[in-house]
Amino acid sequence: MKPKKKVINDFGGIMFSTDPSFVYEEESQIEENISNSQQDLRVQLDRKNRGGKAVTLITGFRGREEQLDVLAKMLKTKCGVGGAAKDGEILIQGDFRDKVLLLLQKEGYKVKKSGG
C-alpha cells in the first residue's frame, strides 16, 4: 500500500523552523482493535454522481485499513459483485442493502439501514 502523501495539516501548523536542533515529533496513530459489537455501521443506497447506477454504501467503520479491506472482500464475494473500500467506506455495486445487513449482523456488527 502506498504511504499517504503528507500535507501541511499533518504537521500541526508547523511549516518551517530555523532552529537547527528542532525535530518534529510525529504522533503515533495506533488504532486499537474495536470489536464488531462496538462498531455502529450504516447501510444505505447511493445513486449520486454515479451516472444513475446504484451502489450499496456502508459507512461508520472504525479500525485499520486492512480490517476494512477484509470486510469489503467478504461482502463482495458473498454478494457476487464488485466494489471498493476507501476512506472508511465500503461500496458494493448494486442494491444489496438487505443482504449486506444480514451478513453484517451475522458477523456481530451493530447495523442500521439509513436513507430512503
CSV table of C-alpha atoms in Angstrom, one decimal:
chain,number,residue,atom,x,y,z
A,1,MET,CA,0.0,0.0,0.0
A,2,LYS,CA,1.4,3.4,-0.9
A,3,PRO,CA,2.1,5.7,2.0
A,4,LYS,CA,-0.1,8.7,2.3
A,5,LYS,CA,1.3,11.9,1.0
A,6,LYS,CA,1.9,14.5,3.8
A,7,VAL,CA,0.2,17.8,3.6
A,8,ILE,CA,0.6,20.9,5.8
A,9,ASN,CA,-2.2,19.9,8.1
A,10,ASP,CA,-0.3,16.7,9.1
A,11,PHE,CA,2.4,18.8,10.8
A,12,GLY,CA,0.0,20.7,13.2
A,13,GLY,CA,0.6,24.1,11.5
A,14,ILE,CA,4.4,23.9,11.6
A,15,MET,CA,5.7,24.9,8.2
A,16,PHE,CA,9.3,25.8,8.8
A,17,SER,CA,11.7,26.2,11.7
A,18,THR,CA,15.0,28.0,11.7
A,19,ASP,CA,16.1,26.1,14.8
A,20,PRO,CA,18.7,23.6,13.6
A,21,SER,CA,18.0,21.3,16.6
A,22,PHE,CA,14.3,21.2,16.0
A,23,VAL,CA,12.9,17.8,15.4
A,24,TYR,CA,9.2,17.4,14.6
A,25,GLU,CA,7.7,14.6,16.7
A,26,GLU,CA,5.0,12.7,14.8
A,27,GLU,CA,2.1,11.5,16.8
A,28,SER,CA,1.7,7.8,16.5
A,29,GLN,CA,-1.7,6.9,15.3
A,30,ILE,CA,-2.2,3.5,16.8
A,31,GLU,CA,-5.7,2.4,16.2
A,32,GLU,CA,-7.0,-0.1,18.7
A,33,ASN,CA,-8.9,-3.2,17.6
A,34,ILE,CA,-12.5,-2.4,18.1
A,35,SER,CA,-14.8,-5.4,18.5
A,36,ASN,CA,-17.5,-6.0,15.9
A,37,SER,CA,-20.2,-5.4,18.5
A,38,GLN,CA,-18.9,-1.9,19.2
A,39,GLN,CA,-19.0,-0.9,15.5
A,40,ASP,CA,-22.0,1.1,14.5
A,41,LEU,CA,-22.4,0.7,10.8
A,42,ARG,CA,-24.9,2.4,8.4
A,43,VAL,CA,-26.1,0.7,5.2
A,44,GLN,CA,-27.7,2.9,2.5
A,45,LEU,CA,-28.4,3.0,-1.2
A,46,ASP,CA,-26.5,5.7,-3.1
A,47,ARG,CA,-27.0,6.9,-6.7
A,48,LYS,CA,-25.3,10.3,-6.5
A,49,ASN,CA,-22.5,11.1,-9.0
A,50,ARG,CA,-22.6,7.5,-10.4
A,51,GLY,CA,-24.5,8.0,-13.7
A,52,GLY,CA,-27.7,6.6,-12.3
A,53,LYS,CA,-26.1,3.3,-11.1
A,54,ALA,CA,-26.9,2.3,-7.6
A,55,VAL,CA,-24.3,1.2,-5.0
A,56,THR,CA,-24.8,-0.1,-1.5
A,57,LEU,CA,-22.8,2.2,0.8
A,58,ILE,CA,-21.6,1.0,4.2
A,59,THR,CA,-20.3,3.8,6.5
A,60,GLY,CA,-19.2,4.2,10.1
A,61,PHE,CA,-16.4,1.7,10.1
A,62,ARG,CA,-13.7,2.4,12.7
A,63,GLY,CA,-10.5,0.5,12.6
A,64,ARG,CA,-7.5,-0.2,10.4
A,65,GLU,CA,-7.5,-0.1,6.7
A,66,GLU,CA,-6.6,-3.8,6.5
A,67,GLN,CA,-9.7,-4.7,8.5
A,68,LEU,CA,-11.8,-2.6,6.2
A,69,ASP,CA,-10.4,-4.4,3.2
A,70,VAL,CA,-11.0,-7.8,4.7
A,71,LEU,CA,-14.7,-6.9,5.5
A,72,ALA,CA,-15.2,-5.4,2.0
A,73,LYS,CA,-13.7,-8.5,0.3
A,74,MET,CA,-16.1,-10.8,2.3
A,75,LEU,CA,-19.1,-8.7,1.4
A,76,LYS,CA,-18.2,-8.5,-2.3
A,77,THR,CA,-17.7,-12.3,-2.5
A,78,LYS,CA,-20.9,-13.1,-0.6
A,79,CYS,CA,-22.9,-10.8,-2.9
A,80,GLY,CA,-21.0,-11.9,-6.0
A,81,VAL,CA,-20.3,-8.3,-7.2
A,82,GLY,CA,-17.5,-5.8,-7.4
A,83,GLY,CA,-16.9,-2.8,-5.2
A,84,ALA,CA,-14.3,-0.9,-3.3
A,85,ALA,CA,-13.1,0.1,0.2
A,86,LYS,CA,-11.7,3.6,0.7
A,87,ASP,CA,-11.9,6.5,3.2
A,88,GLY,CA,-13.6,4.3,5.8
A,89,GLU,CA,-16.5,3.4,3.5
A,90,ILE,CA,-17.3,0.2,1.6
A,91,LEU,CA,-19.0,0.5,-1.8
A,92,ILE,CA,-20.8,-2.6,-3.1
A,93,GLN,CA,-22.1,-2.4,-6.7
A,94,GLY,CA,-25.8,-2.8,-6.9
A,95,ASP,CA,-28.7,-2.8,-4.5
A,96,PHE,CA,-27.8,-5.3,-1.8
A,97,ARG,CA,-28.9,-3.5,1.3
A,98,ASP,CA,-30.9,-6.4,2.8
A,99,LYS,CA,-28.3,-9.0,2.1
A,100,VAL,CA,-25.4,-6.8,3.4
A,101,LEU,CA,-27.5,-6.0,6.5
A,102,LEU,CA,-27.9,-9.7,7.3
A,103,LEU,CA,-24.3,-10.6,6.6
A,104,LEU,CA,-23.0,-7.8,8.9
A,105,GLN,CA,-25.4,-8.9,11.6
A,106,LYS,CA,-24.1,-12.5,11.4
A,107,GLU,CA,-20.6,-11.1,11.8
A,108,GLY,CA,-21.7,-9.4,15.0
A,109,TYR,CA,-21.8,-5.7,13.9
A,110,LYS,CA,-24.5,-3.3,15.0
A,111,VAL,CA,-26.1,-2.3,11.7
A,112,LYS,CA,-28.9,0.1,10.7
A,113,LYS,CA,-30.4,0.9,7.4
A,114,SER,CA,-30.3,4.6,6.7
A,115,GLY,CA,-31.7,6.8,3.9
A,116,GLY,CA,-34.9,6.2,2.0
